[in-house]
């Protein structure tokens, strides 16, 4: 039986913990149905010295007195300042390091990766997190080998997952690792999880910071966001900024984490994504309205950024098409009775 410790961090995301418990309890249920002992002995662990006595039907144990675990799961943090979330869980860092040194494998879900990174546990290792938090992880912890488009990473006994539903893919990965293919497939079917997702890039949204305090960079941002549709080069867009190009690039990278060229490209791709999702414009019209003038180049850049072609993105996310498909399914279901 695998000793599985679920770390109930301060400021954790309730949905993350609920999903983890639901999946691993279900696996244990499958084992019991087959007349076998449960695959996982689930223990809920708290960084508090005197935690609340119960979490649902589970009794809580402080990490200070916890036995050695085989696998420790770190759930996602709730919405809010991740630095505050890390500070609220400093007691976990040395304990996680000690458990890992003693042979425990560690797995973080979504933004839970920030806690592992804060303890240096991801230094020199591949890792992922929620696509919208990937830049922050890479900027604050440069020794992490960031794989922002990955759904799951596995690097020498430490696992991470992308955002939200990617957590289910990491759970399936762990179930297969510890229990084999049969239980993994049964779990995937029960929770209706597509097992072939290989990247999470198309779920990302480019939401750059405007509160970094550098007025010159703000000026450059405003210029790019106002004129990105005109197809101008970055040199043209920032030529009126009162600083050398080298200085603008340096300060831009420091404040936001990307260069002005990358910022322009991501602004244009984000505009294209919105047009594909919210309008019926052709791909050619979307290209022109996003500031591009070469269809082949646009398709290549779009796929590099999102992991899918413009058509595939529209098929996944266009609101009108999704609503039409839902109406059709309801009509078909209605005629089946």
Short mmCIF file of N, CA, C and O in Angstrom, two decimals, residues 170-251:
data_model
loop_
_atom_site.label_atom_id
_atom_site.label_comp_id
_atom_site.label_asym_id
_atom_site.label_seq_id
_atom_site.Cartn_x
_atom_site.Cartn_y
_atom_site.Cartn_z
N UNK A 170 -2.21 14.53 -14.28
CA UNK A 170 -1.13 14.13 -13.37
C UNK A 170 -1.59 12.99 -12.47
O UNK A 170 -0.84 12.04 -12.22
N UNK A 171 -2.82 13.05 -11.99
CA UNK A 171 -3.32 11.95 -11.15
C UNK A 171 -3.33 10.63 -11.91
O UNK A 171 -2.94 9.59 -11.38
N UNK A 172 -3.78 10.67 -13.17
CA UNK A 172 -3.74 9.45 -13.98
C UNK A 172 -2.31 8.95 -14.16
O UNK A 172 -2.04 7.74 -14.11
N UNK A 173 -1.40 9.89 -14.36
CA UNK A 173 0.02 9.54 -14.53
C UNK A 173 0.54 8.83 -13.27
O UNK A 173 1.24 7.81 -13.35
N UNK A 174 0.18 9.35 -12.10
CA UNK A 174 0.63 8.75 -10.84
C UNK A 174 -0.03 7.40 -10.61
O UNK A 174 0.61 6.45 -10.13
N UNK A 175 -1.31 7.30 -10.95
CA UNK A 175 -2.02 6.03 -10.78
C UNK A 175 -1.38 4.95 -11.65
O UNK A 175 -1.18 3.81 -11.22
N UNK A 176 -1.04 5.30 -12.88
CA UNK A 176 -0.38 4.32 -13.75
C UNK A 176 0.99 3.94 -13.19
O UNK A 176 1.39 2.78 -13.23
N UNK A 177 1.71 4.94 -12.66
CA UNK A 177 3.04 4.70 -12.09
C UNK A 177 2.97 3.73 -10.93
O UNK A 177 3.82 2.83 -10.80
N UNK A 178 1.98 3.88 -10.07
CA UNK A 178 1.90 3.07 -8.85
C UNK A 178 1.00 1.85 -8.98
O UNK A 178 1.19 0.86 -8.26
N UNK A 179 0.00 1.92 -9.88
CA UNK A 179 -1.02 0.86 -9.90
C UNK A 179 -1.16 0.13 -11.24
O UNK A 179 -1.83 -0.90 -11.30
N UNK A 180 -0.60 0.68 -12.31
CA UNK A 180 -0.69 0.02 -13.59
C UNK A 180 -1.77 0.58 -14.50
O UNK A 180 -2.56 1.45 -14.12
N UNK A 181 -1.80 0.06 -15.72
CA UNK A 181 -2.64 0.59 -16.78
C UNK A 181 -4.13 0.35 -16.55
O UNK A 181 -4.97 1.20 -16.83
N UNK A 182 -4.49 -0.82 -16.03
CA UNK A 182 -5.90 -1.19 -15.93
C UNK A 182 -6.66 -0.21 -15.02
O UNK A 182 -7.74 0.30 -15.39
N UNK A 183 -6.13 0.05 -13.83
CA UNK A 183 -6.79 0.98 -12.92
C UNK A 183 -6.79 2.41 -13.49
O UNK A 183 -7.73 3.17 -13.27
N UNK A 184 -5.75 2.74 -14.23
CA UNK A 184 -5.68 4.07 -14.83
C UNK A 184 -6.81 4.25 -15.84
O UNK A 184 -7.49 5.28 -15.85
N UNK A 185 -7.00 3.28 -16.71
CA UNK A 185 -8.06 3.37 -17.72
C UNK A 185 -9.44 3.41 -17.08
O UNK A 185 -10.31 4.17 -17.52
N UNK A 186 -9.62 2.64 -16.04
CA UNK A 186 -10.93 2.63 -15.36
C UNK A 186 -11.20 4.00 -14.72
O UNK A 186 -12.32 4.51 -14.79
N UNK A 187 -10.18 4.58 -14.14
CA UNK A 187 -10.32 5.91 -13.52
C UNK A 187 -10.61 6.97 -14.59
O UNK A 187 -11.47 7.83 -14.40
N UNK A 188 -9.89 6.89 -15.70
CA UNK A 188 -10.09 7.86 -16.79
C UNK A 188 -11.52 7.80 -17.31
O UNK A 188 -12.15 8.83 -17.58
N UNK A 189 -12.05 6.60 -17.44
CA UNK A 189 -13.42 6.44 -17.93
C UNK A 189 -14.42 6.99 -16.92
O UNK A 189 -15.40 7.65 -17.29
N UNK A 190 -14.20 6.71 -15.65
CA UNK A 190 -15.13 7.17 -14.62
C UNK A 190 -15.22 8.69 -14.59
O UNK A 190 -16.30 9.27 -14.45
N UNK A 191 -14.07 9.37 -14.72
CA UNK A 191 -14.04 10.83 -14.63
C UNK A 191 -14.07 11.50 -16.01
O UNK A 191 -13.94 12.72 -16.10
N UNK A 192 -14.26 10.71 -17.07
CA UNK A 192 -14.36 11.24 -18.44
C UNK A 192 -13.18 12.13 -18.79
O UNK A 192 -13.33 13.26 -19.26
N UNK A 193 -11.98 11.60 -18.56
CA UNK A 193 -10.76 12.35 -18.82
C UNK A 193 -10.16 11.90 -20.15
O UNK A 193 -9.92 10.71 -20.35
N UNK A 194 -9.93 12.85 -21.06
CA UNK A 194 -9.23 12.54 -22.30
C UNK A 194 -7.75 12.34 -21.98
O UNK A 194 -7.09 13.25 -21.49
N UNK A 195 -7.24 11.17 -22.27
CA UNK A 195 -5.89 10.85 -21.85
C UNK A 195 -4.81 11.33 -22.83
O UNK A 195 -3.63 11.23 -22.54
N UNK A 196 -5.22 11.87 -23.98
CA UNK A 196 -4.23 12.19 -25.01
C UNK A 196 -3.88 13.68 -25.06
O UNK A 196 -3.27 14.14 -26.01
N UNK A 197 -4.24 14.47 -24.03
CA UNK A 197 -3.85 15.87 -24.04
C UNK A 197 -2.35 15.97 -23.80
O UNK A 197 -1.82 15.46 -22.82
N UNK A 198 -1.66 16.65 -24.70
CA UNK A 198 -0.20 16.74 -24.61
C UNK A 198 0.30 18.13 -24.28
O UNK A 198 1.47 18.31 -23.99
N UNK A 199 -0.56 19.13 -24.37
CA UNK A 199 -0.12 20.49 -24.05
C UNK A 199 -1.31 21.32 -23.60
O UNK A 199 -2.45 20.96 -23.82
N UNK A 200 -1.01 22.43 -22.88
CA UNK A 200 -2.06 23.27 -22.33
C UNK A 200 -1.98 24.70 -22.86
O UNK A 200 -2.69 25.59 -22.40
N UNK A 201 -1.14 24.91 -23.88
CA UNK A 201 -0.85 26.27 -24.33
C UNK A 201 -2.09 27.03 -24.73
O UNK A 201 -2.22 28.23 -24.46
N UNK A 202 -3.04 26.37 -25.41
CA UNK A 202 -4.19 27.11 -25.95
C UNK A 202 -5.13 27.60 -24.86
O UNK A 202 -6.05 28.35 -25.13
N UNK A 203 -4.92 27.19 -23.59
CA UNK A 203 -5.75 27.70 -22.50
C UNK A 203 -5.22 29.02 -21.95
O UNK A 203 -5.88 29.67 -21.13
N UNK A 204 -4.03 29.41 -22.36
CA UNK A 204 -3.39 30.60 -21.78
C UNK A 204 -4.01 31.90 -22.24
O UNK A 204 -4.61 32.00 -23.30
N UNK A 205 -3.86 32.92 -21.40
CA UNK A 205 -4.28 34.28 -21.73
C UNK A 205 -3.13 35.22 -21.42
O UNK A 205 -2.55 35.15 -20.32
N UNK A 206 -2.79 36.07 -22.36
CA UNK A 206 -1.70 37.02 -22.15
C UNK A 206 -2.25 38.23 -21.40
O UNK A 206 -3.00 39.03 -21.95
N UNK A 207 -1.89 38.31 -20.11
CA UNK A 207 -2.37 39.42 -19.27
C UNK A 207 -1.16 40.07 -18.59
O UNK A 207 -0.89 39.82 -17.41
N UNK A 208 -0.42 40.89 -19.32
CA UNK A 208 0.81 41.47 -18.78
C UNK A 208 0.54 42.46 -17.66
O UNK A 208 -0.50 43.12 -17.63
N UNK A 209 1.49 42.57 -16.76
CA UNK A 209 1.37 43.49 -15.64
C UNK A 209 1.47 44.93 -16.10
O UNK A 209 2.29 45.27 -16.98
N UNK A 210 0.65 45.80 -15.51
CA UNK A 210 0.73 47.24 -15.76
C UNK A 210 1.13 47.99 -14.49
O UNK A 210 1.24 49.22 -14.50
N UNK A 211 1.37 47.24 -13.41
CA UNK A 211 1.65 47.85 -12.12
C UNK A 211 3.08 47.62 -11.65
O UNK A 211 3.34 47.47 -10.47
N UNK A 212 4.01 47.57 -12.60
CA UNK A 212 5.40 47.29 -12.26
C UNK A 212 6.17 48.53 -11.84
O UNK A 212 7.31 48.44 -11.37
N UNK A 213 5.61 49.72 -12.05
CA UNK A 213 6.25 50.94 -11.58
C UNK A 213 7.24 51.59 -12.51
O UNK A 213 7.84 52.62 -12.15
N UNK A 214 7.43 51.05 -13.70
CA UNK A 214 8.36 51.65 -14.66
C UNK A 214 7.55 52.42 -15.70
O UNK A 214 6.93 51.83 -16.59
N UNK A 215 7.57 53.75 -15.58
CA UNK A 215 6.77 54.58 -16.47
C UNK A 215 7.17 54.47 -17.92
O UNK A 215 6.32 54.52 -18.83
N UNK A 216 8.45 54.31 -18.18
CA UNK A 216 8.92 54.19 -19.56
C UNK A 216 8.37 52.91 -20.20
O UNK A 216 7.93 52.92 -21.35
N UNK A 217 8.37 51.83 -19.44
CA UNK A 217 7.84 50.57 -19.96
C UNK A 217 6.33 50.68 -20.16
O UNK A 217 5.79 50.18 -21.15
N UNK A 218 5.64 51.34 -19.24
CA UNK A 218 4.20 51.58 -19.42
C UNK A 218 3.93 52.32 -20.72
O UNK A 218 2.97 52.02 -21.44
N UNK A 219 4.77 53.31 -21.01
CA UNK A 219 4.62 54.09 -22.23
C UNK A 219 4.77 53.19 -23.46
O UNK A 219 3.98 53.29 -24.41
N UNK A 220 5.76 52.32 -23.43
CA UNK A 220 5.97 51.39 -24.54
C UNK A 220 4.81 50.41 -24.67
O UNK A 220 4.36 50.10 -25.78
N UNK A 221 4.31 49.91 -23.54
CA UNK A 221 3.16 49.01 -23.56
C UNK A 221 1.94 49.67 -24.21
O UNK A 221 1.26 49.07 -25.05
N UNK A 222 1.66 50.89 -23.80
CA UNK A 222 0.51 51.62 -24.34
C UNK A 222 0.66 51.83 -25.84
O UNK A 222 -0.32 51.70 -26.60
N UNK A 223 1.86 52.11 -26.28
CA UNK A 223 2.12 52.32 -27.71
C UNK A 223 1.85 51.03 -28.49
O UNK A 223 1.20 51.03 -29.54
N UNK A 224 2.35 49.92 -27.98
CA UNK A 224 2.18 48.63 -28.66
C UNK A 224 0.70 48.24 -28.70
O UNK A 224 0.17 47.84 -29.75
N UNK A 225 0.01 48.35 -27.57
CA UNK A 225 -1.38 47.92 -27.49
C UNK A 225 -2.31 48.80 -28.31
O UNK A 225 -3.36 48.36 -28.76
N UNK A 226 -1.92 50.05 -28.53
CA UNK A 226 -2.74 50.97 -29.33
C UNK A 226 -2.54 50.76 -30.82
O UNK A 226 -3.48 50.90 -31.61
N UNK A 227 -1.32 50.38 -31.22
CA UNK A 227 -0.99 50.37 -32.64
C UNK A 227 -0.59 49.01 -33.20
O UNK A 227 -0.10 48.92 -34.32
N UNK A 228 -0.82 47.92 -32.44
CA UNK A 228 -0.40 46.60 -32.90
C UNK A 228 -1.05 46.19 -34.20
O UNK A 228 -0.49 45.43 -35.00
N UNK A 229 -2.26 46.70 -34.50
CA UNK A 229 -2.98 46.29 -35.70
C UNK A 229 -2.40 46.88 -36.98
O UNK A 229 -2.72 46.42 -38.07
N UNK A 230 -1.54 47.87 -36.84
CA UNK A 230 -1.05 48.57 -38.02
C UNK A 230 0.08 47.82 -38.75
O UNK A 230 0.54 48.26 -39.79
N UNK A 231 0.51 46.70 -38.17
CA UNK A 231 1.53 45.91 -38.84
C UNK A 231 2.93 46.49 -38.76
O UNK A 231 3.83 46.08 -39.50
N UNK A 232 3.12 47.46 -37.87
CA UNK A 232 4.43 48.10 -37.75
C UNK A 232 5.43 47.17 -37.07
O UNK A 232 5.06 46.28 -36.30
N UNK A 233 6.71 47.41 -37.32
CA UNK A 233 7.76 46.68 -36.61
C UNK A 233 7.91 47.26 -35.21
O UNK A 233 7.47 48.37 -34.93
N UNK A 234 8.55 46.52 -34.34
CA UNK A 234 8.74 47.00 -32.98
C UNK A 234 9.62 48.25 -32.96
O UNK A 234 9.43 49.15 -32.14
N UNK A 235 10.55 48.33 -33.90
CA UNK A 235 11.41 49.51 -33.98
C UNK A 235 10.58 50.76 -34.26
O UNK A 235 10.82 51.82 -33.68
N UNK A 236 9.60 50.63 -35.14
CA UNK A 236 8.74 51.77 -35.45
C UNK A 236 7.86 52.14 -34.26
O UNK A 236 7.67 53.32 -33.95
N UNK A 237 7.37 51.14 -33.57
CA UNK A 237 6.44 51.39 -32.47
C UNK A 237 7.11 52.07 -31.28
O UNK A 237 6.46 52.84 -30.57
N UNK A 238 8.38 51.77 -31.05
CA UNK A 238 9.02 52.35 -29.87
C UNK A 238 10.00 53.47 -30.22
O UNK A 238 10.73 53.94 -29.36
N UNK A 239 9.97 53.92 -31.47
CA UNK A 239 10.96 54.93 -31.88
C UNK A 239 10.78 56.27 -31.16
O UNK A 239 11.74 57.03 -31.01
N UNK A 240 9.56 56.57 -30.69
CA UNK A 240 9.32 57.83 -29.99
C UNK A 240 9.52 57.73 -28.49
O UNK A 240 9.36 58.73 -27.78
N UNK A 241 9.82 56.53 -27.99
CA UNK A 241 10.06 56.37 -26.56
C UNK A 241 11.38 57.05 -26.20
O UNK A 241 12.40 56.82 -26.86
N UNK A 242 11.43 57.91 -25.18
CA UNK A 242 12.64 58.68 -24.86
C UNK A 242 13.72 57.87 -24.17
O UNK A 242 14.10 58.11 -23.02
N UNK A 243 14.23 56.88 -24.89
CA UNK A 243 15.33 56.05 -24.39
C UNK A 243 15.87 55.25 -25.56
O UNK A 243 15.20 55.06 -26.58
N UNK A 244 17.09 54.75 -25.41
CA UNK A 244 17.67 53.94 -26.48
C UNK A 244 16.94 52.61 -26.56
O UNK A 244 16.33 52.16 -25.59
N UNK A 245 17.02 52.00 -27.76
CA UNK A 245 16.35 50.71 -27.94
C UNK A 245 16.88 49.69 -26.94
O UNK A 245 16.13 48.92 -26.35
N UNK A 246 18.19 49.70 -26.73
CA UNK A 246 18.80 48.75 -25.80
C UNK A 246 18.26 48.94 -24.38
O UNK A 246 17.97 47.97 -23.68
N UNK A 247 18.11 50.20 -23.99
CA UNK A 247 17.60 50.49 -22.64
C UNK A 247 16.14 50.08 -22.51
O UNK A 247 15.72 49.53 -21.48
N UNK A 248 15.35 50.32 -23.56
CA UNK A 248 13.94 49.92 -23.53
C UNK A 248 13.82 48.40 -23.40
O UNK A 248 13.03 47.90 -22.60
N UNK A 249 14.61 47.68 -24.18
CA UNK A 249 14.56 46.22 -24.15
C UNK A 249 14.94 45.71 -22.76
O UNK A 249 14.27 44.82 -22.20
N UNK A 250 16.01 46.28 -22.19
CA UNK A 250 16.48 45.83 -20.87
C UNK A 250 15.42 46.07 -19.80
O UNK A 250 15.09 45.17 -19.02
N UNK A 251 14.84 47.27 -19.80
CA UNK A 251 13.85 47.61 -18.78
C UNK A 251 12.54 46.85 -18.99
O UNK A 251 11.85 46.46 -18.04
#
